[in-house]
């Protein structure tokens, strides 16, 4: 029996749940094929957003990496880190090397606000800030100096809650986390005293989840401010469990009298903020304010917003009432977007790859052997676990195609006939179709008979980071934490440090 060889591009949750689904679903086939799953990632490290997106103080979510480790360590799975699709290996090469390719590259780009001043120094995409505190190798560990006293966070999703929490939290509480040491030092020296989280619609439309919201109220030394008049919502909104939970939390905060000491309550906005360290920080959540302009000449000095309301037609509209909030730093947290992959169809409107149940579509039909999973497939929604069912769907499509089962409307699918499923003896199960890349009567090529990805990489002088190499990075991070007296692991700052750890000089 030949080996079914699949490439998964991206080793984040979507990619690794795809690898897991391949292992599990292939094993359930009537004649289980031998399987080899190569998981490629442009970074030298696996786990994608679990490592570089989940906030460092969310340790239980980060522990999903322990589960995903089991996938990477499966005998049928191979990790090839530091391999960039488009430069280190081309799409055509991948299609020549594998029976199918699943793209699971996530959503790395920030959405834009498209307002004046957006690119002033001091205005950043929240994605950059998240990358920074998570030690992403694409960003300089010294990229942020937190000398702003007041920060405006635009957007009311879970990423906005994450960045607001990291800015407001007492840095001492991050000592035992894995934040790189330069990041920890910058957070410890932070002058931030006030964080304003700003939603353009009301609390019933906010995207954050109740657990994440409630956590803000549990931060020691942080005063939470919510204006009662901004959270009066349509009673119908109380029907949704998440919204009901959010409103309960927000109402609890709005009902509290302003607290003394440290930054003053909502009614004294604009008062001088105490600059001395040790004062409590204030975190204010605002609604019905639409960003109009980031103010400043040399750098950010404020944020002008317009009050909004739902009009008679149920549409969000500006009221013509403007105000400028003081801020020396703006974090735009208005959602992620996927980036197009070289040669692959891409819908700029949704920033996803057109697909049906994971099959990449071009001109309305499936492209032979190409699939998507995760945020690239469905957009940046859901929690990490959402990727599990999402990946399972893609893998069902993939295996059905390779098995030669009928596609939607009984149309024969590309690459059909590679797998003897469901009954290779039953010719009615499969009718060869025009889009078949490899006719089912041709025996699948065994590994070795077709080019391996290693050849393509070697030709370009690319030496992939193996799983063993990655374990050396992990060991170096554990050792760094020990030497600094900080927690179980401290991330190595920057790509060079990662590569040096996994490729120690010979001798
Ligand atoms: P998100 O949930 O889509 O929230 C984006 C926010 O930006 C919304 O409040 C949106 O408001 C606002 N927005 C968009 N365009 C805007 C504009 N032009 N002006 C002002 N506001 C604008 O995105 P996210 O926070 O980046 O999160 C991405 C995904 O990751 C979500 O599924 C999230 O749950 C998940 N995540 C989960 C966790 C966790 O579980 N702990 C942590 C982080 C992220 P409108 O609704 O009005 O468009």
PDB file of C-alpha atoms in Angstrom, residues 57-252:
ATOM      1  CA  UNK A  57      -1.645  35.694  31.587  1.00  0.00           C
ATOM      2  CA  UNK A  58      -4.161  33.245  30.067  1.00  0.00           C
ATOM      3  CA  UNK A  59      -2.219  30.201  31.127  1.00  0.00           C
ATOM      4  CA  UNK A  60      -5.064  27.721  30.869  1.00  0.00           C
ATOM      5  CA  UNK A  61      -5.701  28.644  27.213  1.00  0.00           C
ATOM      6  CA  UNK A  62      -1.986  28.511  26.516  1.00  0.00           C
ATOM      7  CA  UNK A  63      -1.960  24.964  27.854  1.00  0.00           C
ATOM      8  CA  UNK A  64      -3.747  23.930  24.636  1.00  0.00           C
ATOM      9  CA  UNK A  65      -0.186  23.749  23.335  1.00  0.00           C
ATOM     10  CA  UNK A  66       0.281  20.678  25.567  1.00  0.00           C
ATOM     11  CA  UNK A  67      -2.561  18.983  23.709  1.00  0.00           C
ATOM     12  CA  UNK A  68      -1.309  20.068  20.280  1.00  0.00           C
ATOM     13  CA  UNK A  69       2.144  18.771  21.181  1.00  0.00           C
ATOM     14  CA  UNK A  70       0.653  15.275  21.084  1.00  0.00           C
ATOM     15  CA  UNK A  71      -0.311  15.850  17.444  1.00  0.00           C
ATOM     16  CA  UNK A  72       3.173  17.051  16.514  1.00  0.00           C
ATOM     17  CA  UNK A  73       4.710  14.050  18.251  1.00  0.00           C
ATOM     18  CA  UNK A  74       2.528  11.538  16.416  1.00  0.00           C
ATOM     19  CA  UNK A  75       4.596   9.126  14.341  1.00  0.00           C
ATOM     20  CA  UNK A  76       2.796  10.127  11.134  1.00  0.00           C
ATOM     21  CA  UNK A  77       3.433  13.845  11.586  1.00  0.00           C
ATOM     22  CA  UNK A  78       6.587  15.782  10.723  1.00  0.00           C
ATOM     23  CA  UNK A  79       7.234  19.454  11.599  1.00  0.00           C
ATOM     24  CA  UNK A  80       9.079  21.584   9.051  1.00  0.00           C
ATOM     25  CA  UNK A  81       9.571  25.020  10.617  1.00  0.00           C
ATOM     26  CA  UNK A  82      11.096  28.110   9.057  1.00  0.00           C
ATOM     27  CA  UNK A  83       9.684  27.240   5.625  1.00  0.00           C
ATOM     28  CA  UNK A  84       7.916  30.120   3.901  1.00  0.00           C
ATOM     29  CA  UNK A  85       5.385  29.291   1.203  1.00  0.00           C
ATOM     30  CA  UNK A  86       6.147  31.409  -1.828  1.00  0.00           C
ATOM     31  CA  UNK A  87       9.844  31.964  -1.160  1.00  0.00           C
ATOM     32  CA  UNK A  88      11.210  28.702   0.244  1.00  0.00           C
ATOM     33  CA  UNK A  89       8.769  26.429  -1.536  1.00  0.00           C
ATOM     34  CA  UNK A  90       6.194  27.177  -4.213  1.00  0.00           C
ATOM     35  CA  UNK A  91       2.592  26.126  -4.398  1.00  0.00           C
ATOM     36  CA  UNK A  92       3.318  24.125  -7.577  1.00  0.00           C
ATOM     37  CA  UNK A  93       6.130  22.282  -5.846  1.00  0.00           C
ATOM     38  CA  UNK A  94       3.845  21.400  -2.953  1.00  0.00           C
ATOM     39  CA  UNK A  95       1.183  20.117  -5.318  1.00  0.00           C
ATOM     40  CA  UNK A  96       3.815  17.996  -7.020  1.00  0.00           C
ATOM     41  CA  UNK A  97       5.093  16.575  -3.733  1.00  0.00           C
ATOM     42  CA  UNK A  98       1.842  15.793  -1.935  1.00  0.00           C
ATOM     43  CA  UNK A  99      -1.532  14.181  -2.581  1.00  0.00           C
ATOM     44  CA  UNK A 100      -3.202  17.225  -1.081  1.00  0.00           C
ATOM     45  CA  UNK A 101      -2.293  20.540   0.529  1.00  0.00           C
ATOM     46  CA  UNK A 102      -4.290  22.153   3.344  1.00  0.00           C
ATOM     47  CA  UNK A 103      -3.646  25.860   3.869  1.00  0.00           C
ATOM     48  CA  UNK A 104      -4.164  26.950   7.482  1.00  0.00           C
ATOM     49  CA  UNK A 105      -2.173  30.161   7.671  1.00  0.00           C
ATOM     50  CA  UNK A 106      -4.604  32.098   9.864  1.00  0.00           C
ATOM     51  CA  UNK A 107      -5.068  35.857   9.819  1.00  0.00           C
ATOM     52  CA  UNK A 108      -1.969  37.933  10.435  1.00  0.00           C
ATOM     53  CA  UNK A 109      -2.931  41.342   9.040  1.00  0.00           C
ATOM     54  CA  UNK A 110      -4.795  44.023  10.991  1.00  0.00           C
ATOM     55  CA  UNK A 111      -7.921  45.653   9.639  1.00  0.00           C
ATOM     56  CA  UNK A 112      -7.642  49.377   9.042  1.00  0.00           C
ATOM     57  CA  UNK A 113      -9.757  52.185  10.477  1.00  0.00           C
ATOM     58  CA  UNK A 114      -9.330  54.392   7.398  1.00  0.00           C
ATOM     59  CA  UNK A 115      -9.400  57.651   9.371  1.00  0.00           C
ATOM     60  CA  UNK A 116      -6.945  60.579   9.421  1.00  0.00           C
ATOM     61  CA  UNK A 117      -3.956  60.187  11.725  1.00  0.00           C
ATOM     62  CA  UNK A 118      -4.164  56.406  11.776  1.00  0.00           C
ATOM     63  CA  UNK A 119      -0.462  56.092  10.962  1.00  0.00           C
ATOM     64  CA  UNK A 120       0.850  58.759  13.343  1.00  0.00           C
ATOM     65  CA  UNK A 121       3.659  57.634  15.634  1.00  0.00           C
ATOM     66  CA  UNK A 122       1.953  56.289  18.739  1.00  0.00           C
ATOM     67  CA  UNK A 123      -0.929  54.712  16.783  1.00  0.00           C
ATOM     68  CA  UNK A 124      -0.496  50.978  16.421  1.00  0.00           C
ATOM     69  CA  UNK A 125      -2.385  47.935  15.278  1.00  0.00           C
ATOM     70  CA  UNK A 126      -3.289  45.833  18.310  1.00  0.00           C
ATOM     71  CA  UNK A 127      -1.910  42.882  16.334  1.00  0.00           C
ATOM     72  CA  UNK A 128       1.572  44.475  16.598  1.00  0.00           C
ATOM     73  CA  UNK A 129       1.147  45.039  20.322  1.00  0.00           C
ATOM     74  CA  UNK A 130      -0.034  41.453  20.819  1.00  0.00           C
ATOM     75  CA  UNK A 131       2.869  40.170  18.728  1.00  0.00           C
ATOM     76  CA  UNK A 132       5.234  42.248  20.849  1.00  0.00           C
ATOM     77  CA  UNK A 133       4.109  41.030  24.261  1.00  0.00           C
ATOM     78  CA  UNK A 134       3.883  37.465  22.932  1.00  0.00           C
ATOM     79  CA  UNK A 135       7.493  37.653  21.662  1.00  0.00           C
ATOM     80  CA  UNK A 136       6.651  37.105  17.980  1.00  0.00           C
ATOM     81  CA  UNK A 137       9.871  36.852  15.975  1.00  0.00           C
ATOM     82  CA  UNK A 138       8.550  39.339  13.378  1.00  0.00           C
ATOM     83  CA  UNK A 139       8.634  42.196  15.867  1.00  0.00           C
ATOM     84  CA  UNK A 140      11.536  43.883  17.611  1.00  0.00           C
ATOM     85  CA  UNK A 141      11.481  43.025  21.351  1.00  0.00           C
ATOM     86  CA  UNK A 142      12.162  46.751  21.991  1.00  0.00           C
ATOM     87  CA  UNK A 143       9.395  47.958  19.659  1.00  0.00           C
ATOM     88  CA  UNK A 144       7.205  49.450  22.403  1.00  0.00           C
ATOM     89  CA  UNK A 145       8.109  51.978  25.083  1.00  0.00           C
ATOM     90  CA  UNK A 146       5.101  52.550  27.272  1.00  0.00           C
ATOM     91  CA  UNK A 147       5.613  56.241  28.019  1.00  0.00           C
ATOM     92  CA  UNK A 148       1.975  57.168  27.319  1.00  0.00           C
ATOM     93  CA  UNK A 149      -0.141  57.934  30.384  1.00  0.00           C
ATOM     94  CA  UNK A 150      -3.414  57.482  28.558  1.00  0.00           C
ATOM     95  CA  UNK A 151      -4.134  54.835  25.919  1.00  0.00           C
ATOM     96  CA  UNK A 152      -7.193  54.572  23.661  1.00  0.00           C
ATOM     97  CA  UNK A 153      -8.070  51.048  22.557  1.00  0.00           C
ATOM     98  CA  UNK A 154     -10.453  51.059  19.582  1.00  0.00           C
ATOM     99  CA  UNK A 155     -12.831  48.100  19.352  1.00  0.00           C
ATOM    100  CA  UNK A 156     -14.665  45.947  21.886  1.00  0.00           C
ATOM    101  CA  UNK A 157     -13.677  42.405  20.947  1.00  0.00           C
ATOM    102  CA  UNK A 158     -11.628  39.932  22.979  1.00  0.00           C
ATOM    103  CA  UNK A 159      -8.356  41.234  21.544  1.00  0.00           C
ATOM    104  CA  UNK A 160      -9.243  44.739  22.820  1.00  0.00           C
ATOM    105  CA  UNK A 161      -9.925  43.190  26.235  1.00  0.00           C
ATOM    106  CA  UNK A 162      -6.581  41.353  26.097  1.00  0.00           C
ATOM    107  CA  UNK A 163      -4.501  44.434  25.271  1.00  0.00           C
ATOM    108  CA  UNK A 164      -6.394  46.591  27.794  1.00  0.00           C
ATOM    109  CA  UNK A 165      -5.804  43.983  30.504  1.00  0.00           C
ATOM    110  CA  UNK A 166      -2.093  43.664  29.745  1.00  0.00           C
ATOM    111  CA  UNK A 167      -1.751  47.475  29.854  1.00  0.00           C
ATOM    112  CA  UNK A 168      -3.734  47.834  33.086  1.00  0.00           C
ATOM    113  CA  UNK A 169      -2.461  44.810  34.982  1.00  0.00           C
ATOM    114  CA  UNK A 170       0.187  45.249  37.645  1.00  0.00           C
ATOM    115  CA  UNK A 171       3.337  44.125  35.787  1.00  0.00           C
ATOM    116  CA  UNK A 172       4.493  42.193  38.838  1.00  0.00           C
ATOM    117  CA  UNK A 173       1.721  39.721  38.029  1.00  0.00           C
ATOM    118  CA  UNK A 174       3.352  39.014  34.675  1.00  0.00           C
ATOM    119  CA  UNK A 175       6.669  38.081  36.260  1.00  0.00           C
ATOM    120  CA  UNK A 176       5.892  34.370  36.221  1.00  0.00           C
ATOM    121  CA  UNK A 177       4.570  34.411  32.634  1.00  0.00           C
ATOM    122  CA  UNK A 178       6.545  33.660  29.484  1.00  0.00           C
ATOM    123  CA  UNK A 179       6.775  37.282  28.226  1.00  0.00           C
ATOM    124  CA  UNK A 180      10.269  37.989  26.890  1.00  0.00           C
ATOM    125  CA  UNK A 181      12.456  39.826  29.395  1.00  0.00           C
ATOM    126  CA  UNK A 182      12.681  43.096  27.336  1.00  0.00           C
ATOM    127  CA  UNK A 183       8.864  43.102  27.214  1.00  0.00           C
ATOM    128  CA  UNK A 184       8.584  42.489  30.927  1.00  0.00           C
ATOM    129  CA  UNK A 185      11.054  45.333  31.588  1.00  0.00           C
ATOM    130  CA  UNK A 186       9.039  47.703  29.362  1.00  0.00           C
ATOM    131  CA  UNK A 187       5.781  46.742  31.098  1.00  0.00           C
ATOM    132  CA  UNK A 188       7.401  47.190  34.508  1.00  0.00           C
ATOM    133  CA  UNK A 189       8.510  50.714  33.482  1.00  0.00           C
ATOM    134  CA  UNK A 190       5.109  51.545  31.942  1.00  0.00           C
ATOM    135  CA  UNK A 191       3.708  55.023  32.627  1.00  0.00           C
ATOM    136  CA  UNK A 192       0.224  54.002  31.518  1.00  0.00           C
ATOM    137  CA  UNK A 193      -2.369  55.099  34.079  1.00  0.00           C
ATOM    138  CA  UNK A 194      -5.539  55.223  32.045  1.00  0.00           C
ATOM    139  CA  UNK A 195      -6.921  52.888  29.386  1.00  0.00           C
ATOM    140  CA  UNK A 196     -10.081  53.799  27.447  1.00  0.00           C
ATOM    141  CA  UNK A 197     -11.673  50.947  25.516  1.00  0.00           C
ATOM    142  CA  UNK A 198     -13.998  52.415  22.885  1.00  0.00           C
ATOM    143  CA  UNK A 199     -16.881  50.698  21.079  1.00  0.00           C
ATOM    144  CA  UNK A 200     -18.608  52.288  18.107  1.00  0.00           C
ATOM    145  CA  UNK A 201     -21.883  50.510  18.945  1.00  0.00           C
ATOM    146  CA  UNK A 202     -23.599  49.591  22.176  1.00  0.00           C
ATOM    147  CA  UNK A 203     -22.843  46.927  24.787  1.00  0.00           C
ATOM    148  CA  UNK A 204     -25.347  44.541  23.220  1.00  0.00           C
ATOM    149  CA  UNK A 205     -23.257  44.567  20.031  1.00  0.00           C
ATOM    150  CA  UNK A 206     -19.883  44.206  21.756  1.00  0.00           C
ATOM    151  CA  UNK A 207     -17.949  41.129  20.637  1.00  0.00           C
ATOM    152  CA  UNK A 208     -16.142  40.323  23.874  1.00  0.00           C
ATOM    153  CA  UNK A 209     -17.178  37.287  25.887  1.00  0.00           C
ATOM    154  CA  UNK A 210     -18.404  37.494  29.477  1.00  0.00           C
ATOM    155  CA  UNK A 211     -15.575  35.494  31.037  1.00  0.00           C
ATOM    156  CA  UNK A 212     -12.960  37.782  29.468  1.00  0.00           C
ATOM    157  CA  UNK A 213     -14.927  40.923  30.381  1.00  0.00           C
ATOM    158  CA  UNK A 214     -15.443  39.856  33.993  1.00  0.00           C
ATOM    159  CA  UNK A 215     -11.716  39.243  34.371  1.00  0.00           C
ATOM    160  CA  UNK A 216     -11.079  42.987  33.948  1.00  0.00           C
ATOM    161  CA  UNK A 217     -12.934  43.602  37.194  1.00  0.00           C
ATOM    162  CA  UNK A 218     -10.672  41.152  39.006  1.00  0.00           C
ATOM    163  CA  UNK A 219      -7.434  43.039  38.325  1.00  0.00           C
ATOM    164  CA  UNK A 220      -5.966  44.213  41.648  1.00  0.00           C
ATOM    165  CA  UNK A 221      -5.511  47.973  41.826  1.00  0.00           C
ATOM    166  CA  UNK A 222      -7.488  48.691  38.665  1.00  0.00           C
ATOM    167  CA  UNK A 223     -10.611  50.826  38.792  1.00  0.00           C
ATOM    168  CA  UNK A 224     -13.205  49.945  36.152  1.00  0.00           C
ATOM    169  CA  UNK A 225     -15.407  52.776  34.935  1.00  0.00           C
ATOM    170  CA  UNK A 226     -18.585  52.374  32.879  1.00  0.00           C
ATOM    171  CA  UNK A 227     -21.166  55.106  32.263  1.00  0.00           C
ATOM    172  CA  UNK A 228     -24.675  54.036  33.129  1.00  0.00           C
ATOM    173  CA  UNK A 229     -26.200  56.059  30.297  1.00  0.00           C
ATOM    174  CA  UNK A 230     -24.042  54.256  27.721  1.00  0.00           C
ATOM    175  CA  UNK A 231     -25.149  50.770  28.668  1.00  0.00           C
ATOM    176  CA  UNK A 232     -28.891  51.204  28.619  1.00  0.00           C
ATOM    177  CA  UNK A 233     -29.731  48.632  25.995  1.00  0.00           C
ATOM    178  CA  UNK A 234     -32.659  47.271  24.088  1.00  0.00           C
ATOM    179  CA  UNK A 235     -34.315  44.790  26.489  1.00  0.00           C
ATOM    180  CA  UNK A 236     -34.500  42.324  23.576  1.00  0.00           C
ATOM    181  CA  UNK A 237     -30.734  42.116  23.748  1.00  0.00           C
ATOM    182  CA  UNK A 238     -31.092  40.407  27.117  1.00  0.00           C
ATOM    183  CA  UNK A 239     -32.367  37.296  25.321  1.00  0.00           C
ATOM    184  CA  UNK A 240     -28.861  36.251  24.232  1.00  0.00           C
ATOM    185  CA  UNK A 241     -26.956  34.485  27.006  1.00  0.00           C
ATOM    186  CA  UNK A 242     -23.571  36.077  26.216  1.00  0.00           C
ATOM    187  CA  UNK A 243     -25.056  39.565  25.903  1.00  0.00           C
ATOM    188  CA  UNK A 244     -27.066  39.071  29.082  1.00  0.00           C
ATOM    189  CA  UNK A 245     -23.874  38.081  30.885  1.00  0.00           C
ATOM    190  CA  UNK A 246     -21.983  41.064  29.502  1.00  0.00           C
ATOM    191  CA  UNK A 247     -24.723  43.485  30.499  1.00  0.00           C
ATOM    192  CA  UNK A 248     -24.883  42.082  34.008  1.00  0.00           C
ATOM    193  CA  UNK A 249     -21.144  42.619  34.440  1.00  0.00           C
ATOM    194  CA  UNK A 250     -21.247  46.117  32.919  1.00  0.00           C
ATOM    195  CA  UNK A 251     -24.258  47.158  35.005  1.00  0.00           C
ATOM    196  CA  UNK A 252     -22.474  45.998  38.135  1.00  0.00           C
TER     197      UNK A 252
END
